[in-house]
């Protein structure tokens, strides 16, 4: 690995760790400043994509409103990729607030294993795209299951 590659890997790891730490701040700007102006975040578990600072801020605030104690207590691993890195982490919280009018508060504590695939803009040193996936089995069973549509 060249020094340029190792510098990029170190940058990506710092961004991933800052992304995880942002959940403890309860301040959306601690997350949005890690993204490019037109940064994209796709939450595959909830099947939503957000693009741009305003949409990312809204997404963060909706989640924190529903789960005010949400945090990432542990990063299990960070693997460098040619375009950024992949982070494996544990997320924890308690759903005490309404989530965007779709999920009423249930007071349920949860913990999940999550993965984020970070694509980092080398010029700006910021997250260009993030794809996140995690297990949703902590939600009440009365909610619809994730439906896959396969096209070949």
Tab-separated table of C-alpha atoms in Angstrom:
chain	number	residue	atom	x	y	z
A	1	UNK	CA	0.000	0.000	0.000
A	2	UNK	CA	1.481	3.342	-1.017
A	3	UNK	CA	1.595	6.277	1.378
A	4	UNK	CA	-1.191	7.895	-0.648
A	5	UNK	CA	-3.291	4.748	-0.241
A	6	UNK	CA	-2.514	4.514	3.468
A	7	UNK	CA	-3.301	8.229	3.915
A	8	UNK	CA	-6.651	7.699	2.171
A	9	UNK	CA	-7.386	4.629	4.311
A	10	UNK	CA	-6.601	6.647	7.462
A	11	UNK	CA	-8.891	9.481	6.295
A	12	UNK	CA	-11.702	7.008	5.628
A	13	UNK	CA	-11.295	5.424	9.051
A	14	UNK	CA	-11.419	8.868	10.713
A	15	UNK	CA	-14.640	9.670	8.812
A	16	UNK	CA	-16.216	6.340	9.808
A	17	UNK	CA	-15.312	6.846	13.468
A	18	UNK	CA	-16.618	10.436	13.385
A	19	UNK	CA	-19.863	9.216	11.770
A	20	UNK	CA	-20.315	6.708	14.617
A	21	UNK	CA	-19.475	9.325	17.272
A	22	UNK	CA	-21.925	11.845	15.772
A	23	UNK	CA	-24.858	9.844	17.145
A	24	UNK	CA	-23.828	10.651	20.711
A	25	UNK	CA	-23.742	14.409	20.071
A	26	UNK	CA	-27.462	14.774	19.223
A	27	UNK	CA	-26.337	17.515	16.812
A	28	UNK	CA	-27.072	16.843	13.140
A	29	UNK	CA	-24.228	19.100	11.999
A	30	UNK	CA	-21.730	16.711	13.607
A	31	UNK	CA	-22.885	14.210	10.973
A	32	UNK	CA	-23.690	16.435	7.991
A	33	UNK	CA	-20.290	18.153	8.005
A	34	UNK	CA	-18.760	14.741	7.224
A	35	UNK	CA	-20.588	14.622	3.862
A	36	UNK	CA	-20.091	16.456	0.593
A	37	UNK	CA	-22.726	19.090	-0.117
A	38	UNK	CA	-24.655	16.619	-2.289
A	39	UNK	CA	-23.783	13.598	-0.140
A	40	UNK	CA	-26.088	10.589	-0.302
A	41	UNK	CA	-27.133	8.292	2.534
A	42	UNK	CA	-29.142	5.167	1.763
A	43	UNK	CA	-30.651	3.366	4.735
A	44	UNK	CA	-31.477	0.001	3.196
A	45	UNK	CA	-33.225	-1.276	6.314
A	46	UNK	CA	-35.857	1.460	6.081
A	47	UNK	CA	-35.602	1.701	2.284
A	48	UNK	CA	-34.880	5.436	2.193
A	49	UNK	CA	-32.289	7.534	0.402
A	50	UNK	CA	-31.425	11.083	1.450
A	51	UNK	CA	-29.378	13.492	-0.638
A	52	UNK	CA	-27.893	16.814	0.401
A	53	UNK	CA	-27.338	18.557	3.713
A	54	UNK	CA	-30.983	19.425	4.374
A	55	UNK	CA	-32.241	15.881	3.752
A	56	UNK	CA	-29.417	14.359	5.820
A	57	UNK	CA	-30.202	16.754	8.677
A	58	UNK	CA	-33.868	15.793	8.556
A	59	UNK	CA	-33.049	12.060	8.531
A	60	UNK	CA	-30.720	12.397	11.519
A	61	UNK	CA	-33.207	14.505	13.490
A	62	UNK	CA	-36.113	12.116	12.822
A	63	UNK	CA	-34.043	9.208	14.131
A	64	UNK	CA	-32.850	11.083	17.228
A	65	UNK	CA	-36.407	12.280	17.952
A	66	UNK	CA	-37.616	8.659	17.936
A	67	UNK	CA	-34.556	7.252	19.703
A	68	UNK	CA	-33.043	10.064	21.805
A	69	UNK	CA	-30.567	7.797	23.572
A	70	UNK	CA	-29.316	6.203	20.340
A	71	UNK	CA	-25.560	5.752	20.148
A	72	UNK	CA	-22.880	3.559	18.636
A	73	UNK	CA	-21.130	2.039	21.645
A	74	UNK	CA	-18.813	-0.184	19.675
A	75	UNK	CA	-17.082	-0.264	16.308
A	76	UNK	CA	-16.272	-3.903	15.637
A	77	UNK	CA	-14.135	-3.425	12.539
A	78	UNK	CA	-13.267	-1.041	9.722
A	79	UNK	CA	-12.017	-2.447	6.428
A	80	UNK	CA	-10.448	-0.212	3.757
A	81	UNK	CA	-11.858	-0.417	0.231
A	82	UNK	CA	-10.606	1.224	-2.976
A	83	UNK	CA	-13.362	3.862	-2.669
A	84	UNK	CA	-13.488	4.281	1.111
A	85	UNK	CA	-14.202	1.736	3.831
A	86	UNK	CA	-16.760	-0.590	5.362
A	87	UNK	CA	-17.554	-0.296	9.057
A	88	UNK	CA	-19.183	-2.978	11.227
A	89	UNK	CA	-20.728	-1.563	14.388
A	90	UNK	CA	-23.240	-2.034	17.201
A	91	UNK	CA	-26.091	0.482	17.521
A	92	UNK	CA	-28.200	0.839	20.692
A	93	UNK	CA	-31.153	2.927	21.760
A	94	UNK	CA	-34.723	3.057	23.043
A	95	UNK	CA	-37.671	4.022	20.859
A	96	UNK	CA	-39.438	6.578	23.049
A	97	UNK	CA	-40.579	8.945	20.295
A	98	UNK	CA	-42.583	8.723	17.095
A	99	UNK	CA	-40.556	7.905	13.970
A	100	UNK	CA	-41.751	10.102	11.106
A	101	UNK	CA	-45.414	9.276	11.715
A	102	UNK	CA	-44.815	5.693	10.556
A	103	UNK	CA	-43.785	4.027	13.795
A	104	UNK	CA	-45.348	5.026	17.117
A	105	UNK	CA	-43.168	5.012	20.229
A	106	UNK	CA	-43.049	1.623	21.899
A	107	UNK	CA	-40.526	2.175	24.706
A	108	UNK	CA	-38.573	-0.796	23.447
A	109	UNK	CA	-34.808	-0.898	23.950
A	110	UNK	CA	-32.914	-2.281	20.986
A	111	UNK	CA	-29.457	-3.279	19.879
A	112	UNK	CA	-28.415	-4.131	16.347
A	113	UNK	CA	-25.450	-5.097	14.238
A	114	UNK	CA	-24.936	-2.609	11.416
A	115	UNK	CA	-22.709	-2.152	8.410
A	116	UNK	CA	-21.886	1.054	6.547
A	117	UNK	CA	-20.176	1.205	3.173
A	118	UNK	CA	-18.500	4.610	2.870
A	119	UNK	CA	-17.589	6.054	-0.534
A	120	UNK	CA	-15.265	8.993	0.074
A	121	UNK	CA	-14.537	11.877	-2.285
A	122	UNK	CA	-10.725	11.986	-2.376
A	123	UNK	CA	-10.593	15.657	-3.413
A	124	UNK	CA	-12.872	16.941	-0.653
A	125	UNK	CA	-11.997	14.326	1.959
A	126	UNK	CA	-15.692	13.870	2.729
A	127	UNK	CA	-18.331	11.160	2.464
A	128	UNK	CA	-19.845	11.149	-1.015
A	129	UNK	CA	-22.145	8.183	-0.459
A	130	UNK	CA	-23.007	5.940	2.446
A	131	UNK	CA	-24.973	2.698	2.228
A	132	UNK	CA	-26.178	1.419	5.597
A	133	UNK	CA	-27.822	-1.881	6.447
A	134	UNK	CA	-28.729	-3.427	9.768
A	135	UNK	CA	-31.118	-5.933	11.258
A	136	UNK	CA	-34.611	-4.518	11.874
A	137	UNK	CA	-35.840	-7.365	14.060
A	138	UNK	CA	-36.051	-5.112	17.118
A	139	UNK	CA	-39.244	-3.476	15.789
A	140	UNK	CA	-42.604	-4.873	16.888
A	141	UNK	CA	-43.811	-7.783	14.778
A	142	UNK	CA	-47.006	-5.937	13.817
A	143	UNK	CA	-44.988	-3.818	11.376
A	144	UNK	CA	-44.687	-5.010	7.796
A	145	UNK	CA	-41.667	-7.096	6.943
A	146	UNK	CA	-39.110	-5.834	4.469
A	147	UNK	CA	-40.322	-6.846	1.008
A	148	UNK	CA	-37.803	-7.630	-1.703
A	149	UNK	CA	-38.562	-7.277	-5.371
A	150	UNK	CA	-36.292	-9.299	-7.619
A	151	UNK	CA	-35.890	-8.341	-11.266
A	152	UNK	CA	-33.742	-10.362	-13.619
